[in-house]
Short mmCIF file of C-alpha atoms in Angstrom, two decimals:
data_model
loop_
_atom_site.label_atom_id
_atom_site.label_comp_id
_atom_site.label_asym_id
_atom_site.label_seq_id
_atom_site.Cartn_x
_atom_site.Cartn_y
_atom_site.Cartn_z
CA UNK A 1 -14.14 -20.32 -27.07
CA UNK A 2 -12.98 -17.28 -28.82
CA UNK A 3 -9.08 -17.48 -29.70
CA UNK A 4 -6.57 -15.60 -31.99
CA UNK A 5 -6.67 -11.06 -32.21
CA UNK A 6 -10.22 -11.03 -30.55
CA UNK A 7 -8.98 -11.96 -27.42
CA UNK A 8 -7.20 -9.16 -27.34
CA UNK A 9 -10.28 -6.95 -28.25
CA UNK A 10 -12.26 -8.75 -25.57
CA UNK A 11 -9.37 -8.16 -23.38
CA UNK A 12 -9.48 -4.22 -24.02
CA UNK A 13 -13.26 -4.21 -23.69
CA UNK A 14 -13.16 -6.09 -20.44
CA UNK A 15 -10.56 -3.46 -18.75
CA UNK A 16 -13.10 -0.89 -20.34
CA UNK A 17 -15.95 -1.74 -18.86
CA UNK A 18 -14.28 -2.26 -15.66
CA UNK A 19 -13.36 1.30 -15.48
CA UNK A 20 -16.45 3.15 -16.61
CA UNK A 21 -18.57 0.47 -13.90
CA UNK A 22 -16.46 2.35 -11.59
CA UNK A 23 -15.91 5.87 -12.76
CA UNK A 24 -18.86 6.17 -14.41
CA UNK A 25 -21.63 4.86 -12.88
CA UNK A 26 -20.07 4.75 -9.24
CA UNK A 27 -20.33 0.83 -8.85
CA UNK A 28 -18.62 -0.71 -5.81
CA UNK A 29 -15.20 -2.07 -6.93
CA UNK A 30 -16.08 -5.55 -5.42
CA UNK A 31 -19.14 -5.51 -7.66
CA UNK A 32 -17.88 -4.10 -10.53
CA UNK A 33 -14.81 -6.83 -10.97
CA UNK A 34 -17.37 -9.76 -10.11
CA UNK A 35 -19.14 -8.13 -13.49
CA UNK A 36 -16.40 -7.68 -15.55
CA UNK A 37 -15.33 -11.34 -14.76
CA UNK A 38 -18.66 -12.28 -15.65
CA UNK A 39 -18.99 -10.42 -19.29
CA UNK A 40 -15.74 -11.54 -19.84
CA UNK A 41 -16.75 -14.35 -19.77
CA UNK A 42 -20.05 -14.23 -21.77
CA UNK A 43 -17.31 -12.89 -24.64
CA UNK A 44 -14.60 -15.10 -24.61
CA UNK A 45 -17.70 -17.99 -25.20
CA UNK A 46 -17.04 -19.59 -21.91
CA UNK A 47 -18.83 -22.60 -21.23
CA UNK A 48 -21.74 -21.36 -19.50
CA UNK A 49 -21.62 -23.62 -16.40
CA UNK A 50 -17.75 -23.10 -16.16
CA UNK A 51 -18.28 -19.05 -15.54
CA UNK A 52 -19.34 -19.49 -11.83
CA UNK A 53 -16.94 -22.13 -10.76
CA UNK A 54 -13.95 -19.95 -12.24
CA UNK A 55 -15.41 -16.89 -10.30
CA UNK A 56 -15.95 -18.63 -6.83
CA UNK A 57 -12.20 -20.73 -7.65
CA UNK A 58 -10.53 -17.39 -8.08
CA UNK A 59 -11.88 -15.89 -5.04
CA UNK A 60 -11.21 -18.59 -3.14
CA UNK A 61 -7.84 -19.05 -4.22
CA UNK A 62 -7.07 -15.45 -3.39
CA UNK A 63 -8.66 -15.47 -0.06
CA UNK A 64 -7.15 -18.92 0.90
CA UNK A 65 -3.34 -17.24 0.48
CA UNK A 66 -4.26 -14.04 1.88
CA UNK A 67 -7.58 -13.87 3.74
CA UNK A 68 -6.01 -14.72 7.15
CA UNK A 69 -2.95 -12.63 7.05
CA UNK A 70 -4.86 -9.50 5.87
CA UNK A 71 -7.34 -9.98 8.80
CA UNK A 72 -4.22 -10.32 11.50
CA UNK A 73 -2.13 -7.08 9.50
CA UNK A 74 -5.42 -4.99 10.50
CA UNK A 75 -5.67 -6.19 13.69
CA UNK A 76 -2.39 -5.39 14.70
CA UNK A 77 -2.33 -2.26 12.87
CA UNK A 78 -5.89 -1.49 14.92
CA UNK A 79 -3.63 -2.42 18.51
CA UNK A 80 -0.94 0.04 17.47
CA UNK A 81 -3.47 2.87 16.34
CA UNK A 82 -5.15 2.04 19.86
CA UNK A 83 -2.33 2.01 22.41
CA UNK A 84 -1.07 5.41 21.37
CA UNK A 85 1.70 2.99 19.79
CA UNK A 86 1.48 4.77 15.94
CA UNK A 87 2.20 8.46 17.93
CA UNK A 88 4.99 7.33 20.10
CA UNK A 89 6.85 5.73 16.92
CA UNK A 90 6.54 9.00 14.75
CA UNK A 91 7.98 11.03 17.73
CA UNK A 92 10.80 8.99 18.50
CA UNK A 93 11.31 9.95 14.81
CA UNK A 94 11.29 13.30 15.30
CA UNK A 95 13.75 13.49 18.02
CA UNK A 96 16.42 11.10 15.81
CA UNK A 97 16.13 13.25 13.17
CA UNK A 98 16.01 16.58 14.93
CA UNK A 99 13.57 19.80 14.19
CA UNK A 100 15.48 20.91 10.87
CA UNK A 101 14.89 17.16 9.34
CA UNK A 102 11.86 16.88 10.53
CA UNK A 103 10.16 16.74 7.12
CA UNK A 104 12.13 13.61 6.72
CA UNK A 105 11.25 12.18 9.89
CA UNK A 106 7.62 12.72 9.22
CA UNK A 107 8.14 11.55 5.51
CA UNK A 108 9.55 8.22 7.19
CA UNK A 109 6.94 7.87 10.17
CA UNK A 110 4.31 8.26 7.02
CA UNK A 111 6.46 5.14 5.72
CA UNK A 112 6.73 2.59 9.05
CA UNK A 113 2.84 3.95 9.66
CA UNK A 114 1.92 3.20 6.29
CA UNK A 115 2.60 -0.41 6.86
CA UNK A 116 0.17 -1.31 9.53
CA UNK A 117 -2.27 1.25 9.03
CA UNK A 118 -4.48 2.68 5.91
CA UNK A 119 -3.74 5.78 4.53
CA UNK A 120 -6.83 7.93 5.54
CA UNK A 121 -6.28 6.87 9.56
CA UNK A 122 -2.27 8.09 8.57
CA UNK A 123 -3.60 11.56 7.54
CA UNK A 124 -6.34 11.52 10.00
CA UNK A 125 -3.14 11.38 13.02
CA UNK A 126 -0.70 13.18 11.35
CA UNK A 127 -2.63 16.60 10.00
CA UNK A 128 -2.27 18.43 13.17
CA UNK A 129 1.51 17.00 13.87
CA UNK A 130 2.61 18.76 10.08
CA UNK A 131 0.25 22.25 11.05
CA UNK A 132 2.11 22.21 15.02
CA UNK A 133 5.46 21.53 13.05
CA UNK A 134 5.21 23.77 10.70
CA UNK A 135 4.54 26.46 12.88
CA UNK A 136 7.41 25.22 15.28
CA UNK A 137 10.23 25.00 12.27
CA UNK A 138 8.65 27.58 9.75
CA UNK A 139 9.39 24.82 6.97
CA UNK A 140 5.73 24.88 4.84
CA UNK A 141 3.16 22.49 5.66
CA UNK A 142 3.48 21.62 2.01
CA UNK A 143 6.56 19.75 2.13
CA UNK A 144 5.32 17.57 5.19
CA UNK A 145 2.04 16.61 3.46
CA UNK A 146 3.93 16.08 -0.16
CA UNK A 147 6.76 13.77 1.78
CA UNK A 148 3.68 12.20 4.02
CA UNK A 149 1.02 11.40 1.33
CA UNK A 150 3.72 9.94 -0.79
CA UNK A 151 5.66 7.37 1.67
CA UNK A 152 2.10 6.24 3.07
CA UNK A 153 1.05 5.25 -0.80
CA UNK A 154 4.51 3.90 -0.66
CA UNK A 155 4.07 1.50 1.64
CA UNK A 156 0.70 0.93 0.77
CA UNK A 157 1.32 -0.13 -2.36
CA UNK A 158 4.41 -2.00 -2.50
CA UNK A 159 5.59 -3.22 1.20
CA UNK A 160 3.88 -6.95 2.78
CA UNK A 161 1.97 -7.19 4.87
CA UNK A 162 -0.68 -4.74 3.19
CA UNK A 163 -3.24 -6.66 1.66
CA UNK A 164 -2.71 -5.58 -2.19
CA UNK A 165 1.19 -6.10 -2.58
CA UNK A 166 0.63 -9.41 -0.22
CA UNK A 167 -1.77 -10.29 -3.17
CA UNK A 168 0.76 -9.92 -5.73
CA UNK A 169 3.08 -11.62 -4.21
CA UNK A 170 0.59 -14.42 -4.41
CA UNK A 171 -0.29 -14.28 -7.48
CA UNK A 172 3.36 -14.16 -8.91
CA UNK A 173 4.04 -17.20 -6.45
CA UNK A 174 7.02 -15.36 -4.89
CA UNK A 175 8.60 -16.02 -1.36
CA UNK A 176 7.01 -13.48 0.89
CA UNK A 177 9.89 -12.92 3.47
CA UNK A 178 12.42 -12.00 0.11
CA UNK A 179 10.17 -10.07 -1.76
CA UNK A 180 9.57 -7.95 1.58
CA UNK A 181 13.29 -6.41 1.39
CA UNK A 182 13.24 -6.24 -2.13
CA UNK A 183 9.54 -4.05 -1.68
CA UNK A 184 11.09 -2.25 1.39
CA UNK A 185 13.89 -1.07 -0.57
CA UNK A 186 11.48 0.07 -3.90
CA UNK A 187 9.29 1.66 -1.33
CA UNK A 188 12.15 3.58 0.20
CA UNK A 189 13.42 5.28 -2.70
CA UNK A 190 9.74 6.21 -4.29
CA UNK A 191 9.25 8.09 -0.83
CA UNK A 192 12.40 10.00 -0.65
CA UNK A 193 11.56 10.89 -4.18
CA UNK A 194 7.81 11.73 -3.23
CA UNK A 195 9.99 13.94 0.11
CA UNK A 196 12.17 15.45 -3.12
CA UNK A 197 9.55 16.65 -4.92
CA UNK A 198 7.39 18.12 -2.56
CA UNK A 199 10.73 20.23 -2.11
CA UNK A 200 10.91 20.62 -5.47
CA UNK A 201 7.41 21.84 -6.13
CA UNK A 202 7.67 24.73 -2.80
CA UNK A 203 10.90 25.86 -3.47
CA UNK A 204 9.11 26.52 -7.11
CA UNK A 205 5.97 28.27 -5.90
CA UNK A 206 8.14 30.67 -3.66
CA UNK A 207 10.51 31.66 -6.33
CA UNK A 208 7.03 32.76 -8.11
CA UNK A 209 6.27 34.41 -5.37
CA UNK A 210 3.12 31.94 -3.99
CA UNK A 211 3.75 31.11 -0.26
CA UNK A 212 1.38 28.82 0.91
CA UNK A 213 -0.39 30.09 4.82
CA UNK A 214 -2.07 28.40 7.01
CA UNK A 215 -5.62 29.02 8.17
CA UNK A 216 -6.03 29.37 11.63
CA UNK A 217 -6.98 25.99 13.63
CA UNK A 218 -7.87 27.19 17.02
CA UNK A 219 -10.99 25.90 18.35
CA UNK A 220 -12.04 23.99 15.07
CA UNK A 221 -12.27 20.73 13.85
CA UNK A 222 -12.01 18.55 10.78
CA UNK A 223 -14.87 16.49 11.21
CA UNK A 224 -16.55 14.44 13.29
CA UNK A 225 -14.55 11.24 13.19
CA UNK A 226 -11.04 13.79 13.82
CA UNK A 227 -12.27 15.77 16.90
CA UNK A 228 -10.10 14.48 18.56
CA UNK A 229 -6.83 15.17 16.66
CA UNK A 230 -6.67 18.89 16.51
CA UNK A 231 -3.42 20.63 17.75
CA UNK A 232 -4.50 24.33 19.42
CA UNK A 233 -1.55 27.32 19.26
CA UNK A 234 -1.70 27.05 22.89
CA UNK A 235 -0.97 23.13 22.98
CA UNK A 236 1.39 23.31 20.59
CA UNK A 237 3.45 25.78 23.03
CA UNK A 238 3.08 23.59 26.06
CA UNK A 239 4.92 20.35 24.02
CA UNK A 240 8.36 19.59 24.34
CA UNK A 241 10.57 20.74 21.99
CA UNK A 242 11.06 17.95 19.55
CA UNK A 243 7.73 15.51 20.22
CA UNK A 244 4.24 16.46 18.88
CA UNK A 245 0.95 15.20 20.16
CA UNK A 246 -0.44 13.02 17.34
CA UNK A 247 -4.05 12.78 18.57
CA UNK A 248 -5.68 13.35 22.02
CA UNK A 249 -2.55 13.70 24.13
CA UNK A 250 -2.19 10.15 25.67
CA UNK A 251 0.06 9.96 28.37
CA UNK A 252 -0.38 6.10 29.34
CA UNK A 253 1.64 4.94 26.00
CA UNK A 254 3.88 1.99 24.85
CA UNK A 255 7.56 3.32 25.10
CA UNK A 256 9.27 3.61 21.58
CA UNK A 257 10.61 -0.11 21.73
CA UNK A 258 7.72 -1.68 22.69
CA UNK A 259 5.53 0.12 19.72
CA UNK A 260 8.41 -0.83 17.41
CA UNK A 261 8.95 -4.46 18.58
CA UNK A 262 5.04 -4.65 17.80
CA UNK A 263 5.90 -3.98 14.33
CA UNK A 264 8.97 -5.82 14.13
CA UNK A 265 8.15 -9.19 15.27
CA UNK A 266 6.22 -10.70 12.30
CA UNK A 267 8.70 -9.07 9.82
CA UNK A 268 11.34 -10.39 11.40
CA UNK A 269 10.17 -13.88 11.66
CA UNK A 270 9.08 -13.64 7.89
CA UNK A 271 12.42 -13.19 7.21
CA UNK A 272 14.07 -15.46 9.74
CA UNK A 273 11.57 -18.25 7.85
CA UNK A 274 13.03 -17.18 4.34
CA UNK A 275 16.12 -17.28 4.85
CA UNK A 276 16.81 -20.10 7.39
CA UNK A 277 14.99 -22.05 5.00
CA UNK A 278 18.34 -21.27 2.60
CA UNK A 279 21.23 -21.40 5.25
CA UNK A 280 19.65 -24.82 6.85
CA UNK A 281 20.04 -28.15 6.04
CA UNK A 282 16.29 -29.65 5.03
CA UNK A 283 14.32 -32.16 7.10
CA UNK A 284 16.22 -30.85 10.49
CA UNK A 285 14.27 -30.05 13.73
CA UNK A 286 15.63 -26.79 13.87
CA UNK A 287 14.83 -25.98 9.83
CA UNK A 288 11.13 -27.38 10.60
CA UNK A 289 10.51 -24.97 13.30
CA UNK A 290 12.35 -21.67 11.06
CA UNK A 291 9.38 -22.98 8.37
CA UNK A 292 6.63 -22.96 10.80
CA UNK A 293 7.32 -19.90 12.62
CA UNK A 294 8.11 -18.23 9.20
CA UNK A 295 5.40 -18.82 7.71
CA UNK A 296 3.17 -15.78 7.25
CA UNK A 297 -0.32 -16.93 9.21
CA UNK A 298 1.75 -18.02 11.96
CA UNK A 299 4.09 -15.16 11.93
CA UNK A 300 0.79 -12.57 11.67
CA UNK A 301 -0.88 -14.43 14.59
CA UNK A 302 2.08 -14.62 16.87
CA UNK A 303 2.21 -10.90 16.49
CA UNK A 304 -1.21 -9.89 16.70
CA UNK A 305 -1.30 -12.03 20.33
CA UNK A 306 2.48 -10.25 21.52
CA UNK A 307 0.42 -6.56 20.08
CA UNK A 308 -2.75 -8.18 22.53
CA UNK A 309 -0.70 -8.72 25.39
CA UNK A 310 1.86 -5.93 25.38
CA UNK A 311 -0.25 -3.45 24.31
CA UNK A 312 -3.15 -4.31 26.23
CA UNK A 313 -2.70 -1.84 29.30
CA UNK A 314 -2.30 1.08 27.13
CA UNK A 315 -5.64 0.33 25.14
CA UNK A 316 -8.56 2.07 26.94
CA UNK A 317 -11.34 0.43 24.74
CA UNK A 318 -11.98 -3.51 25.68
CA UNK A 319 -9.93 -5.89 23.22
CA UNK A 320 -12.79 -7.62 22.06
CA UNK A 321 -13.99 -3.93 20.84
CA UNK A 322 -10.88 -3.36 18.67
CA UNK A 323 -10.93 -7.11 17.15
CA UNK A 324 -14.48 -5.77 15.90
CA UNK A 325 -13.91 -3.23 14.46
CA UNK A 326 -10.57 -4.15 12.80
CA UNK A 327 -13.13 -7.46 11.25
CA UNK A 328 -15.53 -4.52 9.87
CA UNK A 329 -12.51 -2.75 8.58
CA UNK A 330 -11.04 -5.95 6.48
CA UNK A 331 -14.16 -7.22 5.11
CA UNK A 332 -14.42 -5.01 1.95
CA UNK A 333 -10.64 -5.54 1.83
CA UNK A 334 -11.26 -9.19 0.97
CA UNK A 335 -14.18 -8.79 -0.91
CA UNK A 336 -12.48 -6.39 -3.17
CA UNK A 337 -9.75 -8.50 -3.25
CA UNK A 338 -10.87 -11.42 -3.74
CA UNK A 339 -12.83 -10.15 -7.02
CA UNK A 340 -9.51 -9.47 -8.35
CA UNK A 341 -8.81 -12.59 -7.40
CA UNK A 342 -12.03 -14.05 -9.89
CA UNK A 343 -11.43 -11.70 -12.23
CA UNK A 344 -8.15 -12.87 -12.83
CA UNK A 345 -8.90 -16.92 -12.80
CA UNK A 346 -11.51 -15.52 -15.59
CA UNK A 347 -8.58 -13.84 -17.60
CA UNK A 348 -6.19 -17.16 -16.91
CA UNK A 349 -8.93 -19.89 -18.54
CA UNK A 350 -9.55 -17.25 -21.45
CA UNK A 351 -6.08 -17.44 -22.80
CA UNK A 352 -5.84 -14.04 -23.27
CA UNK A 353 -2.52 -13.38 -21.01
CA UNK A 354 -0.81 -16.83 -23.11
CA UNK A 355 -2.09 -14.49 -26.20
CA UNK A 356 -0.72 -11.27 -25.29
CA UNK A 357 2.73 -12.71 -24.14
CA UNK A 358 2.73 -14.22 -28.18
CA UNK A 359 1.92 -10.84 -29.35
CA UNK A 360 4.16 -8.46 -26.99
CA UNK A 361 7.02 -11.11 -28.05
CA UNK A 362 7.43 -9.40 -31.42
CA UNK A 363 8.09 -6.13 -29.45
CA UNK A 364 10.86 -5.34 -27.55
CA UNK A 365 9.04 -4.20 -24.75
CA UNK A 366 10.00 -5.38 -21.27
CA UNK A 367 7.73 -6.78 -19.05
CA UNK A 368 8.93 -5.13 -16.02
CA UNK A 369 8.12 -1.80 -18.03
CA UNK A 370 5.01 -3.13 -19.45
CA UNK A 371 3.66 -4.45 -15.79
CA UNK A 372 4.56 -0.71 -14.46
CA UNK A 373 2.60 1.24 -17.15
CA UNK A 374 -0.64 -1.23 -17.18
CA UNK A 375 -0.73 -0.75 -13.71
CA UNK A 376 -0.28 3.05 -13.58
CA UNK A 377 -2.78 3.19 -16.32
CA UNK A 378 -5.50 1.29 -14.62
CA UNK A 379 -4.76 3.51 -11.21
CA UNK A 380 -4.93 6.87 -12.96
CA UNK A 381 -8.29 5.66 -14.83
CA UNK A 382 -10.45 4.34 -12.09
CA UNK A 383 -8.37 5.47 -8.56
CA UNK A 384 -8.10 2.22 -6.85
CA UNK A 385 -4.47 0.90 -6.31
CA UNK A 386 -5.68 -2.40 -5.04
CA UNK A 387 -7.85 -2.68 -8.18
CA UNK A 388 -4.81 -1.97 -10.32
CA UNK A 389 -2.48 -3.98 -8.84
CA UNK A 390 -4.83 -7.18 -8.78
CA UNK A 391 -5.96 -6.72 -12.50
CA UNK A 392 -2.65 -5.95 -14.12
CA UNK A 393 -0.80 -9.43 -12.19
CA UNK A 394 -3.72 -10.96 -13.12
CA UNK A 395 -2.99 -10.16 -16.90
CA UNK A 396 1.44 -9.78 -16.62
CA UNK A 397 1.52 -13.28 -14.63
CA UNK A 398 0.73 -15.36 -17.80
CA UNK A 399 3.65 -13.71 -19.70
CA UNK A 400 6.67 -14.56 -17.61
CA UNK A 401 6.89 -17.76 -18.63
CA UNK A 402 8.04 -16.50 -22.18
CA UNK A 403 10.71 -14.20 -20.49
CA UNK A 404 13.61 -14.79 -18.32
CA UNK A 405 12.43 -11.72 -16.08
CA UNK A 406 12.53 -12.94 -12.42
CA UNK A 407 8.86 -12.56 -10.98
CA UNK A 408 10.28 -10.95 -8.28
CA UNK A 409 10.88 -7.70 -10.48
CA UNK A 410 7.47 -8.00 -12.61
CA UNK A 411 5.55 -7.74 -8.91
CA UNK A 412 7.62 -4.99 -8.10
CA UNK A 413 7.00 -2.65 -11.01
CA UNK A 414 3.10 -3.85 -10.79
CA UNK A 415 2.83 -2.17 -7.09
CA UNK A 416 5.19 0.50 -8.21
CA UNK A 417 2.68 1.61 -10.98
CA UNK A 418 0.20 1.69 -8.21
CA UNK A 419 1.52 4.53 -6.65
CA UNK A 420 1.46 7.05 -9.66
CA UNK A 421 -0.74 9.95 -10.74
CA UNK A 422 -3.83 9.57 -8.33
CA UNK A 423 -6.51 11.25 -9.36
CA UNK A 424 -9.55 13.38 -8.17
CA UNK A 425 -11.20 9.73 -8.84
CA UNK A 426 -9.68 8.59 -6.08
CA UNK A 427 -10.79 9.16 -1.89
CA UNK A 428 -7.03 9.41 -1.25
CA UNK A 429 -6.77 12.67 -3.39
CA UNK A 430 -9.38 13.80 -1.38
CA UNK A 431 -8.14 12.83 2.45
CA UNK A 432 -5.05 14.34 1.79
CA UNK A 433 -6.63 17.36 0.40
CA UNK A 434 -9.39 17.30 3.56
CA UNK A 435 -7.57 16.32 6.46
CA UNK A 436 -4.29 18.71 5.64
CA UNK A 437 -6.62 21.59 4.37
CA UNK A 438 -5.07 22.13 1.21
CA UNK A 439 -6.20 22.79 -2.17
CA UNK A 440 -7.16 20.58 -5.07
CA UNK A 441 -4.61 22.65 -7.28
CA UNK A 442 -1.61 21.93 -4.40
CA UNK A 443 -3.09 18.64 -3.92
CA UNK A 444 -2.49 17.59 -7.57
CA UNK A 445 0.87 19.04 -7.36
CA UNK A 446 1.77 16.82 -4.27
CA UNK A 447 0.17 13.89 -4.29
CA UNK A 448 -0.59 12.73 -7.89
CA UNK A 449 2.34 13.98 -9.92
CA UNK A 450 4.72 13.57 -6.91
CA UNK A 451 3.39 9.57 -6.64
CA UNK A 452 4.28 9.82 -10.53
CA UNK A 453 7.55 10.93 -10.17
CA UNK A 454 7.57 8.38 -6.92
CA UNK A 455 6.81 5.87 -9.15
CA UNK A 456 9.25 6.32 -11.77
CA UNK A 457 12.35 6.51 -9.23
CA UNK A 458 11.13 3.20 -7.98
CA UNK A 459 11.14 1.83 -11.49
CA UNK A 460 14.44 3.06 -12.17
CA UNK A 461 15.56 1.04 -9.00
CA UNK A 462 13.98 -1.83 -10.45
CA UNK A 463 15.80 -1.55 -13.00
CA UNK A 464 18.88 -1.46 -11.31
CA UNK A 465 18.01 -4.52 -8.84
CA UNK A 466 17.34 -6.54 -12.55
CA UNK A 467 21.13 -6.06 -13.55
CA UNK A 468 21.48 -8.37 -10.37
CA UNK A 469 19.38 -10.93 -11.51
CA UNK A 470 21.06 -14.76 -11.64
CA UNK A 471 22.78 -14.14 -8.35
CA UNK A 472 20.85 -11.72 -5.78
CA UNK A 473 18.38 -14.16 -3.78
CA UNK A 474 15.34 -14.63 -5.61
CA UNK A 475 16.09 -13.30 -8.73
#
């Protein structure tokens, strides 16, 4: 096999052709990381009847930590959407924080949403909440869908149990139920940053005199799969004075604690397996049931059967309906992820992470840094956070060994970098630009450099969580 500076050449080419697969010639993602696995391969001099078993171990081995808990977070994110469950939470928002905050409250229902949900269906239910708010408060629709757009990638990105950051995780071999505060905290500050800046960027434009207006929404629609979400001017009269109809107005819905508790109850038992595991003495009863409770399929499951059976008078579709289509929504999830999953084994037996760890060990460059911009680089070239995320911890994971960064910190940065500078080659550019009715030019403004700037607040909190490495839990 091929050793010594070409690895590193083979290693450029491979990220290369990886992106123009994907920008260039439109290949699916899933596709185009089986390929690059495959050249890579081919140029590393890879025993020939090796290749395959290192793709299908890889995408195995990713699927076998993650396949089941992806599966159960999109069921129970498909329950939520259902029952009316994702509009009761962002209203109960609303009224804590009050009318004048409300870009804050929407900024943070983006967040919580963000979690169970993908991003699209979050802009999909929110667009007529931010046009019926901003007409109710006067603050411009720009600051809702810049503080929005940028909590959702948030969470996305960096906060378990979303399927790329849960993959991470994995990959770094790090304790799910810590790394989720450490993620929740990260993902807090990038989208009060992303809320900041979306400020930042109005209060700018009307200085210069540019006031964004709204176009008219009466009687229109976005499309055919949001028909159903559009807010008229007379509706938006008839609703109470701090709670905004979401979608299609459903009265029969889960009361605020009931759609949170949904939420909740796997998080909480993640973290109640963690950290009993710590406080309790090993080989008790009571420490053996913390572990099995805790443990992420069995904490996923539990809460995808409460979501079933607490939810299940609100839902109007039959269950067995929802479970489908939540199964059609995950299986590109874990195809795509899994790829990143054989792409990676591929990039592990090549020796080219050992090789680069060697090389970057003459620098002083730090590897949380390094993981951040590898992983914004690879987002703002080919659009795909999950694709970034997988490929970069598939490179960073072989280096920590040769520092004494905690993983914990090196996963962080790598979903952090995810959430940066999102570009035209991306479909989230374009739903938030669609389903909010904005243009490309405020689009760019709020959603790629404000993820940017997003990103580079939650690296500086990184940063800051590092100077308590040695004695903050799993660091």
């Amino acid at each position: 096999m091929v050793t010594g500076p070409m690895l590193i050449v083979i290693f450029l080419l491979s990220i290369a052709i990886l992106l123009v697969s994907i920008i260039k010639f439109k290949l699916n993602a899933f596709l185009s990381l089986l390929l690059t696995a495959l050249i890579t391969g081919f140029l590393v001099r890879m025993p020939l009847e090796k290749i395959g078993g290192h793709i299908s171990g890889g995408f195995g081995g990713t699927l076998g930590g993650i396949g089941i808990v992806t599966g159960l977070g999109v069921m129970l994110g498909k329950f939520l959407y259902e029952s009316g469950g994702i509009e009761v939470m962002a209203n109960a928002m609303i009224r804590q924080f009050g009318e004048k905050n409300s870009p804050l409250a929407i900024t943070m229902s983006g967040f919580v949403t963000g979690i169970p949900v993908f991003g699209d269906v979050v802009y999909v239910m929110f667009a007529p909440m931010i046009r019926a708010l901003s007409k109710k408060t006067g603050i411009s629709q720009l600051i809702y869908v810049g503080g929005i757009a940028v909590a959702t990638s948030a969470a996305f990105s960096v906060v378990i149990p979303t399927p790329a950051p849960l993959a991470v995780a994995e990959i770094y071999g790090l304790d799910i139920g810590i790394f989720f505060i450490y993620a929740l905290i990260v993902g807090l500050v990038g989208s009060l940053a992303g809320l900041a800046w979306a400020y930042f960027v109005v209060r700018r434009d009307e200085k210069k005199g540019r006031v964004f207006v709204m176009e008219e929404v009466e009687g229109e629609e976005y499309d055919e799969s949001t028909e159903n979400t559009m807010v008229s001017a007379g509706e938006l009269h008839a609703t109470d004075t701090t709670a905004v109809s979401l979608s299609n107005g459903k009265v029969n819905a889960p009361s605020p604690a009931a759609a949170f508790s949904v939420l909740i109850l796997p998080i909480a038992l993640i973290l109640i397996g963690s950290f009993g595991g710590m406080w309790l003495a090993q080989g008790t009863t009571l420490q053996k049931f913390i572990a099995f409770i805790g443990d992420k399929n069995i904490a996923l499951l539990l809460g995808v059967f409460y979501a079933m059976i607490s939810l299940r008078r609100y839902i109007e579709k039959p269950i067995s309906d929802c479970l489908m289509e939540a199964a059609d929504q995950v299986g590109l999830i874990l195809l795509i992820t899994g790829a990143g999953g054989a792409f990676g084994r591929i990039i592990s037996e090549t020796g080219i992470g050992y090789y680069l760890a060697e090389t970057l060990s003459s620098f002083n460059i730090s590897i949380i840094l390094l993981a951040f911009i590898l992983s914004q680089i690879i987002r703002a070239a080919q659009g795909s956070g999950t694709v970034a995320m997988l490929t970069t911890a598939a490179i960073v994971v072989e280096m920590i060994a040769k520092t004494n960064v905690a993983p914990a910190l090196v996963a962080l940065a790598t979903c952090a970098g995810a959430v940066g500078l999102s570009l035209p080659n991306d479909s989230g550019f374009w739903a938030v630009s669609r389903f909010n009715r904005i243009s490309e030019q405020d689009t760019l403004k709020l959603w790629s450099f404000g993820g940017l700037f997003a990103g580079l607040a939650m690296l500086l909190t990184i940063f800051i969580l590092s100077l308590g490495q040695g004695f903050l839990p799993g660091m």
